[in-house]
PDB file of C-alpha atoms in Angstrom:
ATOM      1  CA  UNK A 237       0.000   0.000   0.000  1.00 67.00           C
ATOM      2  CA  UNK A 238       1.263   3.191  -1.270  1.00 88.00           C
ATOM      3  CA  UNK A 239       0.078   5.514   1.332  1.00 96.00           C
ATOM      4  CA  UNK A 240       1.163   8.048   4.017  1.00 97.00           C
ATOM      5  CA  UNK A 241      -1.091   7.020   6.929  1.00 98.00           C
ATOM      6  CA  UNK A 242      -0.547   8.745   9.988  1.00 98.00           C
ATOM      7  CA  UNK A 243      -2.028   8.955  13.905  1.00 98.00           C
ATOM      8  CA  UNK A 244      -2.218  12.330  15.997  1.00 98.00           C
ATOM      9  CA  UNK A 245      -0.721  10.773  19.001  1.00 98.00           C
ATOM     10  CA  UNK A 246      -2.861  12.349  21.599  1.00 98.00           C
ATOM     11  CA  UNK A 247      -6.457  10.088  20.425  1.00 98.00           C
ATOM     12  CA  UNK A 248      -4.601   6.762  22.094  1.00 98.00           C
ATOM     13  CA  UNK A 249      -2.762   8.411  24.833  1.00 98.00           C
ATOM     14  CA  UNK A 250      -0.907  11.640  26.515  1.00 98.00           C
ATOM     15  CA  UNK A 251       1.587   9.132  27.628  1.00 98.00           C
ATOM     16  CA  UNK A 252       3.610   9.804  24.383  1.00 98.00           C
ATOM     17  CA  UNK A 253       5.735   6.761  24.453  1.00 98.00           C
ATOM     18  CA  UNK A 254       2.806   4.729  24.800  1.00 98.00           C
ATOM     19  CA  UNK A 255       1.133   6.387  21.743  1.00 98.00           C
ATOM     20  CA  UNK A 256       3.976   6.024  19.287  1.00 98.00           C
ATOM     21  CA  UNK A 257       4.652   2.463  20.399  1.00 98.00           C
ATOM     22  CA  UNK A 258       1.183   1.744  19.550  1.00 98.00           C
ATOM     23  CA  UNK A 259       1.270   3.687  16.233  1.00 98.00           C
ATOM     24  CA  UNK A 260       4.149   1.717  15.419  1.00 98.00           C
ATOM     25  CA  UNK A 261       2.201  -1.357  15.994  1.00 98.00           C
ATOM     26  CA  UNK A 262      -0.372  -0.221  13.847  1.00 98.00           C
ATOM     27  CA  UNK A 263       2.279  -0.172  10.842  1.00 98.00           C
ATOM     28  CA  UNK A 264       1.348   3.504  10.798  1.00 98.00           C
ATOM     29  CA  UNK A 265       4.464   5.332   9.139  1.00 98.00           C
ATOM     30  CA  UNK A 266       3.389   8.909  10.782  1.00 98.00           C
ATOM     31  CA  UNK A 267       2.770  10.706  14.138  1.00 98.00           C
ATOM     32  CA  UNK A 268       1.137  13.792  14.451  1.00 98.00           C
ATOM     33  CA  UNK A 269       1.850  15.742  17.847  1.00 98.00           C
ATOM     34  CA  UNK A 270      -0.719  17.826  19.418  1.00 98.00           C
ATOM     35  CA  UNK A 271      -1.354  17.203  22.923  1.00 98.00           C
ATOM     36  CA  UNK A 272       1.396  15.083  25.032  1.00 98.00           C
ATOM     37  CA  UNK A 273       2.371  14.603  28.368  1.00 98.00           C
ATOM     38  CA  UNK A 274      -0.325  16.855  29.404  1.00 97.00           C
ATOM     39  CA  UNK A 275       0.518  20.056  27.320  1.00 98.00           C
ATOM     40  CA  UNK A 276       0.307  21.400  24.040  1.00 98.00           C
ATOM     41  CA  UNK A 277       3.384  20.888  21.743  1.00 98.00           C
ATOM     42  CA  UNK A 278       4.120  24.747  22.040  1.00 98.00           C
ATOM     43  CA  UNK A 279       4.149  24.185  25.536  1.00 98.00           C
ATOM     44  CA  UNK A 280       7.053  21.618  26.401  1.00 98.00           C
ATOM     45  CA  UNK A 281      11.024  22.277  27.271  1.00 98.00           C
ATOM     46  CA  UNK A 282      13.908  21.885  25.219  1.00 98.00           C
ATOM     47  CA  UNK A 283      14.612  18.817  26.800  1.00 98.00           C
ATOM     48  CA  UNK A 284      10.808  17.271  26.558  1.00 98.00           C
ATOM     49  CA  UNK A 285      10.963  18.604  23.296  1.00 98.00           C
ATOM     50  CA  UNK A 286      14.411  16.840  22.304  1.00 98.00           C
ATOM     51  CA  UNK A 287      12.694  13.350  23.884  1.00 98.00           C
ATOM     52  CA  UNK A 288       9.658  13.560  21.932  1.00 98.00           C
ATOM     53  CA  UNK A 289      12.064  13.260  18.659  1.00 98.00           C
ATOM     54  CA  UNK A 290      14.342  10.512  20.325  1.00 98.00           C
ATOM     55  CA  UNK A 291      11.156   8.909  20.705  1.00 98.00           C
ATOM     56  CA  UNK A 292       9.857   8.985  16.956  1.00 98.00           C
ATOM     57  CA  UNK A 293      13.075   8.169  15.876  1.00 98.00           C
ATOM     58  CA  UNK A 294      13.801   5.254  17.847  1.00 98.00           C
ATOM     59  CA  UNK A 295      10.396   3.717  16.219  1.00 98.00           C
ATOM     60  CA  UNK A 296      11.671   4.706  12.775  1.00 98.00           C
ATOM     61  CA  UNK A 297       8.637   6.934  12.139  1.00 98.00           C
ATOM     62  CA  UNK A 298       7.951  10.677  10.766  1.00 98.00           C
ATOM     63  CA  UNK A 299       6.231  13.774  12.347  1.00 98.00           C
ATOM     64  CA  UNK A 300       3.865  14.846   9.871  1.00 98.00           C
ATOM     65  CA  UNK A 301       2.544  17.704  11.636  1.00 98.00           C
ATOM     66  CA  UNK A 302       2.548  19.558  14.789  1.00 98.00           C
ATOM     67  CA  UNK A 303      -0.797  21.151  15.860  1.00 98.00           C
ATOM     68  CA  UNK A 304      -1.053  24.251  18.120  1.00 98.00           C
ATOM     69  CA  UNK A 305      -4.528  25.607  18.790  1.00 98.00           C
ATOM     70  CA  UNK A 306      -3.746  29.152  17.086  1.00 98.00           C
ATOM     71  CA  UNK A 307      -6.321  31.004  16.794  1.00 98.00           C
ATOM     72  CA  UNK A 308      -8.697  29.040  18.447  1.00 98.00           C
ATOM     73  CA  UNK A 309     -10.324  32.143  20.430  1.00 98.00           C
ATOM     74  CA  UNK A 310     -12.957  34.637  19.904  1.00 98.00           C
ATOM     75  CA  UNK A 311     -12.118  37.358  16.869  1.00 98.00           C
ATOM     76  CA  UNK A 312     -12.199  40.772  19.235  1.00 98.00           C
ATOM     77  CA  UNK A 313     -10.310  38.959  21.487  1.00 98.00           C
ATOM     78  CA  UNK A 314      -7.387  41.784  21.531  1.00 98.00           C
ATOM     79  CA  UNK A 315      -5.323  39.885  24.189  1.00 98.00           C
ATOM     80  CA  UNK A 316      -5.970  36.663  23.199  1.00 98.00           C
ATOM     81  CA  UNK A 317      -4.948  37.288  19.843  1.00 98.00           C
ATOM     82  CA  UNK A 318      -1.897  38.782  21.033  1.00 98.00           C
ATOM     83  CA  UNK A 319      -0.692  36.006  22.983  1.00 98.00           C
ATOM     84  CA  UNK A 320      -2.099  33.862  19.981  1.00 98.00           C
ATOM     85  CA  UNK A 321       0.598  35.488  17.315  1.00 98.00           C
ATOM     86  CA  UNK A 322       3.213  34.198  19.799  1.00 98.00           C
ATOM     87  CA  UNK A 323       1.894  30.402  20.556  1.00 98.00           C
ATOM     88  CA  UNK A 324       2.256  30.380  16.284  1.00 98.00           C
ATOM     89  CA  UNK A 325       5.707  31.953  16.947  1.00 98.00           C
ATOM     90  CA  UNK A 326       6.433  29.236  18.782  1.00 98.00           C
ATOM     91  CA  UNK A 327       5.206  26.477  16.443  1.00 98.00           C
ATOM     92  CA  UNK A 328       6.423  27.397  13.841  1.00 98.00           C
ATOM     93  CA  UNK A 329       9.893  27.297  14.954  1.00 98.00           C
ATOM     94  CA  UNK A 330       9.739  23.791  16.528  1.00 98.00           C
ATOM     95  CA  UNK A 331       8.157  22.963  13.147  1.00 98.00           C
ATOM     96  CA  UNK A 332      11.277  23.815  11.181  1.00 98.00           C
ATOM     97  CA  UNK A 333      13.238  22.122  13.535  1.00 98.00           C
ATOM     98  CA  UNK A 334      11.681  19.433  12.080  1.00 98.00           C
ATOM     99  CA  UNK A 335      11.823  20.411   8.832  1.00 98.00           C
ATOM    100  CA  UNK A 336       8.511  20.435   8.522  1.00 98.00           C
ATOM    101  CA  UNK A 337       7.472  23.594   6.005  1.00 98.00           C
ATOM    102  CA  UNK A 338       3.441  24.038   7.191  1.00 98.00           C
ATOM    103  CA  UNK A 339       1.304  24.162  10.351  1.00 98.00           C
ATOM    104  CA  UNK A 340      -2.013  24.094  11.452  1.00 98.00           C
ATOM    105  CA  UNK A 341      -4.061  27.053  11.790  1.00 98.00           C
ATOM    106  CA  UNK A 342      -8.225  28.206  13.050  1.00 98.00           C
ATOM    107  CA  UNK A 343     -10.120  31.173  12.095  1.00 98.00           C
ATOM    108  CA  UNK A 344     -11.432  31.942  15.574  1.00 98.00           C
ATOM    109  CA  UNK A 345     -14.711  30.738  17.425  1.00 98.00           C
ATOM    110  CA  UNK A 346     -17.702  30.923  15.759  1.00 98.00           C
ATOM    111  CA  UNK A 347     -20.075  33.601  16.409  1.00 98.00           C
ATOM    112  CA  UNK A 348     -22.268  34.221  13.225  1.00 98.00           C
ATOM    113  CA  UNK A 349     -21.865  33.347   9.121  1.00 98.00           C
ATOM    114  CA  UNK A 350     -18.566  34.150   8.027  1.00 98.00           C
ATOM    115  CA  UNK A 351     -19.785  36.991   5.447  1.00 98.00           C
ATOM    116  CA  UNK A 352     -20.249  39.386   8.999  1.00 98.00           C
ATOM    117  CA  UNK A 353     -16.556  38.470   9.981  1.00 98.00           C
ATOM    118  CA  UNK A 354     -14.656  38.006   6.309  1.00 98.00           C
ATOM    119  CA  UNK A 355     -13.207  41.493   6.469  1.00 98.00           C
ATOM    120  CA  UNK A 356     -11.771  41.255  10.128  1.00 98.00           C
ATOM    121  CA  UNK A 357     -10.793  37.488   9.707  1.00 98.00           C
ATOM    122  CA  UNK A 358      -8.872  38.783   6.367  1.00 98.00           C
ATOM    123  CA  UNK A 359      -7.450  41.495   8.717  1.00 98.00           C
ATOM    124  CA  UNK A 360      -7.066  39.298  11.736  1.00 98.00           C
ATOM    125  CA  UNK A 361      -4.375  37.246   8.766  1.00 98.00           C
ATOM    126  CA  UNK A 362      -2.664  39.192   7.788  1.00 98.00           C
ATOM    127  CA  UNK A 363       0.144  39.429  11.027  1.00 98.00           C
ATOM    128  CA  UNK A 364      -0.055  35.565  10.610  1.00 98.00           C
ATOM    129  CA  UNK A 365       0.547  35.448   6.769  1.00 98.00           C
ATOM    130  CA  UNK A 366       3.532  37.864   7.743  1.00 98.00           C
ATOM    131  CA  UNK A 367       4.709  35.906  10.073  1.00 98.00           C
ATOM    132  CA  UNK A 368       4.699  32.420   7.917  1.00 98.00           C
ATOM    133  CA  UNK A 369       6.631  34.599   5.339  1.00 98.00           C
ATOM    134  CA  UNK A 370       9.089  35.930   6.989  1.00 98.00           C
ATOM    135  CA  UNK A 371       9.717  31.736   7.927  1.00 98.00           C
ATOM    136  CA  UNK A 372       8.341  30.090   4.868  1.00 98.00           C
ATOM    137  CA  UNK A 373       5.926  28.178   6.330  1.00 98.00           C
ATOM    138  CA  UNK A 374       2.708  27.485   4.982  1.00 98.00           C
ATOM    139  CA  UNK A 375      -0.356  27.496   7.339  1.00 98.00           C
ATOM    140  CA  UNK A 376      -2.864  25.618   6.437  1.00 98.00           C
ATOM    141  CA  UNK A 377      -6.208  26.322   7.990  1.00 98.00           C
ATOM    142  CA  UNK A 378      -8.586  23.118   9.180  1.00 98.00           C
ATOM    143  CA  UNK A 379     -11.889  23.283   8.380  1.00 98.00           C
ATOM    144  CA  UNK A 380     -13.262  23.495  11.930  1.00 98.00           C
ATOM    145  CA  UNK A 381     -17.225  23.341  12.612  1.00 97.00           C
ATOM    146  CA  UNK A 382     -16.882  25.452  16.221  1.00 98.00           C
ATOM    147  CA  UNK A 383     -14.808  28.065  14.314  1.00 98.00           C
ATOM    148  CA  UNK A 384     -15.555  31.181  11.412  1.00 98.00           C
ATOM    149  CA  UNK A 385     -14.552  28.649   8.790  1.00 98.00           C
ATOM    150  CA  UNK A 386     -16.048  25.076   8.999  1.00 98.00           C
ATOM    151  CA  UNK A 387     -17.362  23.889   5.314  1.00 98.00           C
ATOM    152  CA  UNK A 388     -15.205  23.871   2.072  1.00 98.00           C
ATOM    153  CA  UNK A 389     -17.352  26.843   0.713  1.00 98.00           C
ATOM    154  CA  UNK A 390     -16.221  28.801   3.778  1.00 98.00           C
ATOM    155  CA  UNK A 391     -12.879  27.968   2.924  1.00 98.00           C
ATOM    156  CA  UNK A 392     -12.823  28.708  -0.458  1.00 98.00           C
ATOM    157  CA  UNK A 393     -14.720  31.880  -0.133  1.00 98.00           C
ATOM    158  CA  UNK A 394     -11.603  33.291   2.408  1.00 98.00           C
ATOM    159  CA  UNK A 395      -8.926  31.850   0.362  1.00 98.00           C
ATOM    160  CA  UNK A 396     -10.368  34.057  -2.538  1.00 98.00           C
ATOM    161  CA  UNK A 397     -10.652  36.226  -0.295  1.00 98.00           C
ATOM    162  CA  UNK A 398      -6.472  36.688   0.951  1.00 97.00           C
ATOM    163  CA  UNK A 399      -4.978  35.366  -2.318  1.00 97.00           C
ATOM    164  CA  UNK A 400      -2.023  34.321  -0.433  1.00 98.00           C
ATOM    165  CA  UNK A 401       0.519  31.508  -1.224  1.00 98.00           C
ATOM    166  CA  UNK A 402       1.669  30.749   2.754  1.00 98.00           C
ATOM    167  CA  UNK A 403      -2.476  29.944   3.210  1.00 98.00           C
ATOM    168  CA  UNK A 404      -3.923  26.216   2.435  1.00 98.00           C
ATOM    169  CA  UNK A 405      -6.095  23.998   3.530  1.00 98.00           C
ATOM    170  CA  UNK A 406      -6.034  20.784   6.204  1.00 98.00           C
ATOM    171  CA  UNK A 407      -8.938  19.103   5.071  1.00 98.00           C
ATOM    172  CA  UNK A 408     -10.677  17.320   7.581  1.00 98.00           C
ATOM    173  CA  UNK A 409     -14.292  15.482   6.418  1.00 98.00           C
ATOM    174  CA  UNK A 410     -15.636  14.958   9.036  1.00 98.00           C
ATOM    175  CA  UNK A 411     -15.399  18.453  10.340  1.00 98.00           C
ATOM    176  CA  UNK A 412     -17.360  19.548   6.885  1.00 98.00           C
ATOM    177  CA  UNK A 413     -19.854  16.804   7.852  1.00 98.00           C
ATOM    178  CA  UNK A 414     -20.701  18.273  11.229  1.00 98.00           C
ATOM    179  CA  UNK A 415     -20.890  21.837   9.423  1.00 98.00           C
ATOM    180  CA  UNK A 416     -23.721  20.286   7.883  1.00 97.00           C
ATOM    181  CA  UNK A 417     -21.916  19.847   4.644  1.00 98.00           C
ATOM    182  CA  UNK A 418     -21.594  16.522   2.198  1.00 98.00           C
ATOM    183  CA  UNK A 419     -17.449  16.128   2.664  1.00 98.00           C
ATOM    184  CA  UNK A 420     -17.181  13.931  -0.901  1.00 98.00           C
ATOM    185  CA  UNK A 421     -17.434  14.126  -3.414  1.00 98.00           C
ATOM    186  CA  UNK A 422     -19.155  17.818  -3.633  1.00 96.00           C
ATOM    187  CA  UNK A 423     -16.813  19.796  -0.911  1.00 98.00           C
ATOM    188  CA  UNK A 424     -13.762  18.263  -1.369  1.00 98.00           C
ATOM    189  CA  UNK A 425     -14.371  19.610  -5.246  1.00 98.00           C
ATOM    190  CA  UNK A 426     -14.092  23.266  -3.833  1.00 98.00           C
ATOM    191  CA  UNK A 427     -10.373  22.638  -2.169  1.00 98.00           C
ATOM    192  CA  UNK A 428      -9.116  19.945  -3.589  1.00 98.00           C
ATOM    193  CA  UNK A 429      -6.131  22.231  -5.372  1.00 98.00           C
ATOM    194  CA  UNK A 430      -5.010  23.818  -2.158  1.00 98.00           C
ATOM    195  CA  UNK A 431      -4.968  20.907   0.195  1.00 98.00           C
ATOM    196  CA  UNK A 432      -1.263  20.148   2.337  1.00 98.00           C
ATOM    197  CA  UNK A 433      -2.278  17.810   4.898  1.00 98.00           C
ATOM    198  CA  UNK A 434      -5.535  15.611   6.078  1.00 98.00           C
ATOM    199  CA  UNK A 435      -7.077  14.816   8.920  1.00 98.00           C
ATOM    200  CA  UNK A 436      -9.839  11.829   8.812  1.00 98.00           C
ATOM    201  CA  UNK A 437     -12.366  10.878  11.417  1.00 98.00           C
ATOM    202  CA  UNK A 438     -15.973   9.610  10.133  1.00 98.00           C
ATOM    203  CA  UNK A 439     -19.455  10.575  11.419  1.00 98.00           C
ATOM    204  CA  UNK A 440     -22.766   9.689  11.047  1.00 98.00           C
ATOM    205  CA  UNK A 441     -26.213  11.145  12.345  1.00 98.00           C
ATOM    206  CA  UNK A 442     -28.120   9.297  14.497  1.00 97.00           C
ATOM    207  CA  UNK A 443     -31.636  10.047  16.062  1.00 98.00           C
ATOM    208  CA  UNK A 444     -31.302  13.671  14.988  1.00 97.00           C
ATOM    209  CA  UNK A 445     -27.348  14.224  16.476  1.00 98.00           C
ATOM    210  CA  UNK A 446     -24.312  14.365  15.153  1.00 98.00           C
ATOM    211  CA  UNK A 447     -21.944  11.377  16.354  1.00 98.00           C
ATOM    212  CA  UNK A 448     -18.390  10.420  15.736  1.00 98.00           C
ATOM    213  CA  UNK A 449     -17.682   6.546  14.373  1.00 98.00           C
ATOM    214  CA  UNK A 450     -15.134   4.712  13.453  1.00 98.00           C
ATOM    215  CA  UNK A 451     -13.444   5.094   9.961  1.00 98.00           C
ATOM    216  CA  UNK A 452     -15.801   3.281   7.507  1.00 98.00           C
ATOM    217  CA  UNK A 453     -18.854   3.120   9.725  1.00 98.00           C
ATOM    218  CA  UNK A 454     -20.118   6.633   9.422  1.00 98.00           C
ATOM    219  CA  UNK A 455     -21.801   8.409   6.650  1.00 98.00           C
ATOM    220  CA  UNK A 456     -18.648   9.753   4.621  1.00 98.00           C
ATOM    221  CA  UNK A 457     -17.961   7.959   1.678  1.00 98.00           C
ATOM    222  CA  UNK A 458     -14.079   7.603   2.561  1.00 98.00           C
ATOM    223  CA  UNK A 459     -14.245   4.650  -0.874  1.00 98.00           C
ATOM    224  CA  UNK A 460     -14.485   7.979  -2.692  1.00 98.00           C
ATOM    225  CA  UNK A 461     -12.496  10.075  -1.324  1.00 98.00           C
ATOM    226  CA  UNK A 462      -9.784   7.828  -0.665  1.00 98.00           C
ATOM    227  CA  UNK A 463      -9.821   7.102  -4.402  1.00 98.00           C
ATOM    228  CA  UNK A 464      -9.775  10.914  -5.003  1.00 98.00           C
ATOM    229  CA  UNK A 465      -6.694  11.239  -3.385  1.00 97.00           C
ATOM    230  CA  UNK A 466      -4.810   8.448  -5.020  1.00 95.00           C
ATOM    231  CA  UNK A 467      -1.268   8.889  -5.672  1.00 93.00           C
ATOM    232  CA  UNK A 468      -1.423  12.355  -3.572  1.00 95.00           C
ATOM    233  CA  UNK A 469       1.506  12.976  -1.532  1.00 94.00           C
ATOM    234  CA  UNK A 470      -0.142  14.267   1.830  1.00 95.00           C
ATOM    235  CA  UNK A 471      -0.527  12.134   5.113  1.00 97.00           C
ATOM    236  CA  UNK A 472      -3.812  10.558   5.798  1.00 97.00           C
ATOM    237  CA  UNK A 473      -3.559  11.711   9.594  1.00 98.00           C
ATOM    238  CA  UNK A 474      -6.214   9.733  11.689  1.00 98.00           C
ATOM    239  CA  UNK A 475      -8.187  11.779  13.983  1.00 98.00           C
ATOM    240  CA  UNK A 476     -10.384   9.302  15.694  1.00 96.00           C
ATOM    241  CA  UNK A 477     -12.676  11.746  17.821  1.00 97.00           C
ATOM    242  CA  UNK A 478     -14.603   7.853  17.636  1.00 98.00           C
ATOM    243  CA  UNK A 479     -15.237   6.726  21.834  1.00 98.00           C
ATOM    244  CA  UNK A 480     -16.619   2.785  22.228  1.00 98.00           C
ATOM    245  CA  UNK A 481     -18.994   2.259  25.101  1.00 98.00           C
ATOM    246  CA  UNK A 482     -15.902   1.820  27.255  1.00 98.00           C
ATOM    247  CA  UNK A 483     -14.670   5.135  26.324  1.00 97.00           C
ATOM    248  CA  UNK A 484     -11.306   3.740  25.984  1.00 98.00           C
ATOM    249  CA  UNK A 485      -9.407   5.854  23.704  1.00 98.00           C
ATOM    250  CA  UNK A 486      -6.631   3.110  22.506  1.00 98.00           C
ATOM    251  CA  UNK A 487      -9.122   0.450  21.378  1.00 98.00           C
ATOM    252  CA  UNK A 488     -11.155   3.467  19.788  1.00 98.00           C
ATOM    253  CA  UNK A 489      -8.149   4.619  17.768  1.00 98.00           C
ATOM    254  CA  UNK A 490      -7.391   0.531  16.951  1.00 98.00           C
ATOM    255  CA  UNK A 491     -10.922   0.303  15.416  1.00 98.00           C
ATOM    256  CA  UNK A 492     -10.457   3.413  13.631  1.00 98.00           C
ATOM    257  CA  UNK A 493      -7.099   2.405  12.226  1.00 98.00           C
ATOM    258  CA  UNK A 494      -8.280  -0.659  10.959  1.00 98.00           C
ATOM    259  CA  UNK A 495     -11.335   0.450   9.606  1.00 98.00           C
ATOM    260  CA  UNK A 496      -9.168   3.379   7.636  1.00 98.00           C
ATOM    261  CA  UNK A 497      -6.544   0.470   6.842  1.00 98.00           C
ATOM    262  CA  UNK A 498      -9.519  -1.666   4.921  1.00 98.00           C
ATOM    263  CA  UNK A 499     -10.597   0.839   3.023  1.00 98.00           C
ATOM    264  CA  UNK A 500      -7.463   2.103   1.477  1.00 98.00           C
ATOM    265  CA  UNK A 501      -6.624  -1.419   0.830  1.00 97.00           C
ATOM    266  CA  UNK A 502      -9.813  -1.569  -1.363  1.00 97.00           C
ATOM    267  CA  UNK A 503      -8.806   1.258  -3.173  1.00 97.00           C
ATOM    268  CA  UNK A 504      -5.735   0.315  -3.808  1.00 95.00           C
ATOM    269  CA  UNK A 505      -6.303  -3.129  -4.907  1.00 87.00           C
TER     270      UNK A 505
END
């Protein structure tokens, strides 16, 4: 199987030993670093910063992404936004550390249709877009259904709107399913030409709410999608979000996996 598949470490355990261990098991051939040992990744030492990578590297396996929650804050937020600017700062240069040349990005909480907040989201940018410059990295903005920008016509509407070559997309499906929106094959039309990175967790409604299963058991048709992206070079980063009745997060993630793992195999064969 030709594919980057990747795990953000943080759905199995914070115990980030554990995690990669397990994602190694898996026969995953990516981690993705959000949450470990209790903190953010923009939040650990030198040193816990310098074990994370002796970690991944001692299981032979590739950081695909690190994920800070920039942005993730209301849009007159003057402070927060402030202190924001920095935590991307921050990410950015443990990302090229790692010689990794994008990062994750929001678009602040929601708090009406994006058409009332386009102009001071654009504005609201355009320090970040400096910033990513000045470094060349990329940021790549996730699709996010609590934030300004959750469906692919959200984010195709603001990347007309900046017309800037350091902003892309992190597509995430499921996401654009609990915006209400069909993820394949009409959204992922809309982005398809600006997408750096994925993240893939599957959903279905049930009884009139909006619940996360595992990969292949939802409503997404990941057949189609997964065929879409054939041959792409991005990582297929597993999100689970998916909880069993035990609510045990590393036999959720396992599920997941597998369920992910079956349907690429289809596709490919």
């Amino acid at each position: 199987m030709n594919w980057n598949v990747g795990i953000i470490s943080d759905e199995i355990s914070l115990d980030f030993a554990h995690a990669v261990k397990v994602i190694k098991e898996l026969g995953a051939s990516h981690v993705e670093v959000r949450n470990l040992w209790n903190k953010n990744i923009t939040q650990v030492s030198d040193s816990e910063f310098s074990e994370m990578r002796n970690i991944v590297e001692k299981y032979g396996l590739t950081i695909s992404n690190l994920d800070s929650f920039t942005f993730k804050i209301y849009i007159n937020d003057e402070k927060g936004y402030k202190e924001h600017l920095q935590i991307l700062r921050k990410v950015i240069e443990l990302s090229k550390k790692l010689d990794i040349n994008y990062t994750r990005i929001f678009t602040f909480w929601y708090e009406g249709e994006l058409k009332y907040y386009i102009d001071k989201l654009a504005e609201r940018f355009n320090s970040a877009i400096d910033i990513a410059e000045s470094e060349g990295v990329t940021l790549v903005i996730e699709n996010e259904y609590s934030c300004l920008v959750g469906t692919s016509k959200e984010l195709r509407t603001f990347l007309d709107k900046i017309k800037s070559k350091w902003i892309k997309v992190l597509w995430d499906p499921g996401n654009a399913f609990f915006a209400r929106e069909t993820p394949y094959p009409d959204a992922y039309e809309l982005i398809k030409d600006d997408i750096m990175h994925l993240h893939i967790k599957d959903a279905m409604v049930k009884d009139g709410h909006f619940i996360w299963m595992p990969v292949g058991k939802g409503m997404i048709d990941y057949k189609g999608q997964f065929r879409a992206l054939k041959g792409k070079p991005y990582v297929i980063s597993l999100e689970t979000h998916y909880r069993n009745a035990a609510n045990d997060l590393e036999a959720s993630t396992k599920e997941s996996f597998n369920g992910l793992i079956k349907i690429l195999r289809e596709v490919t064969s």
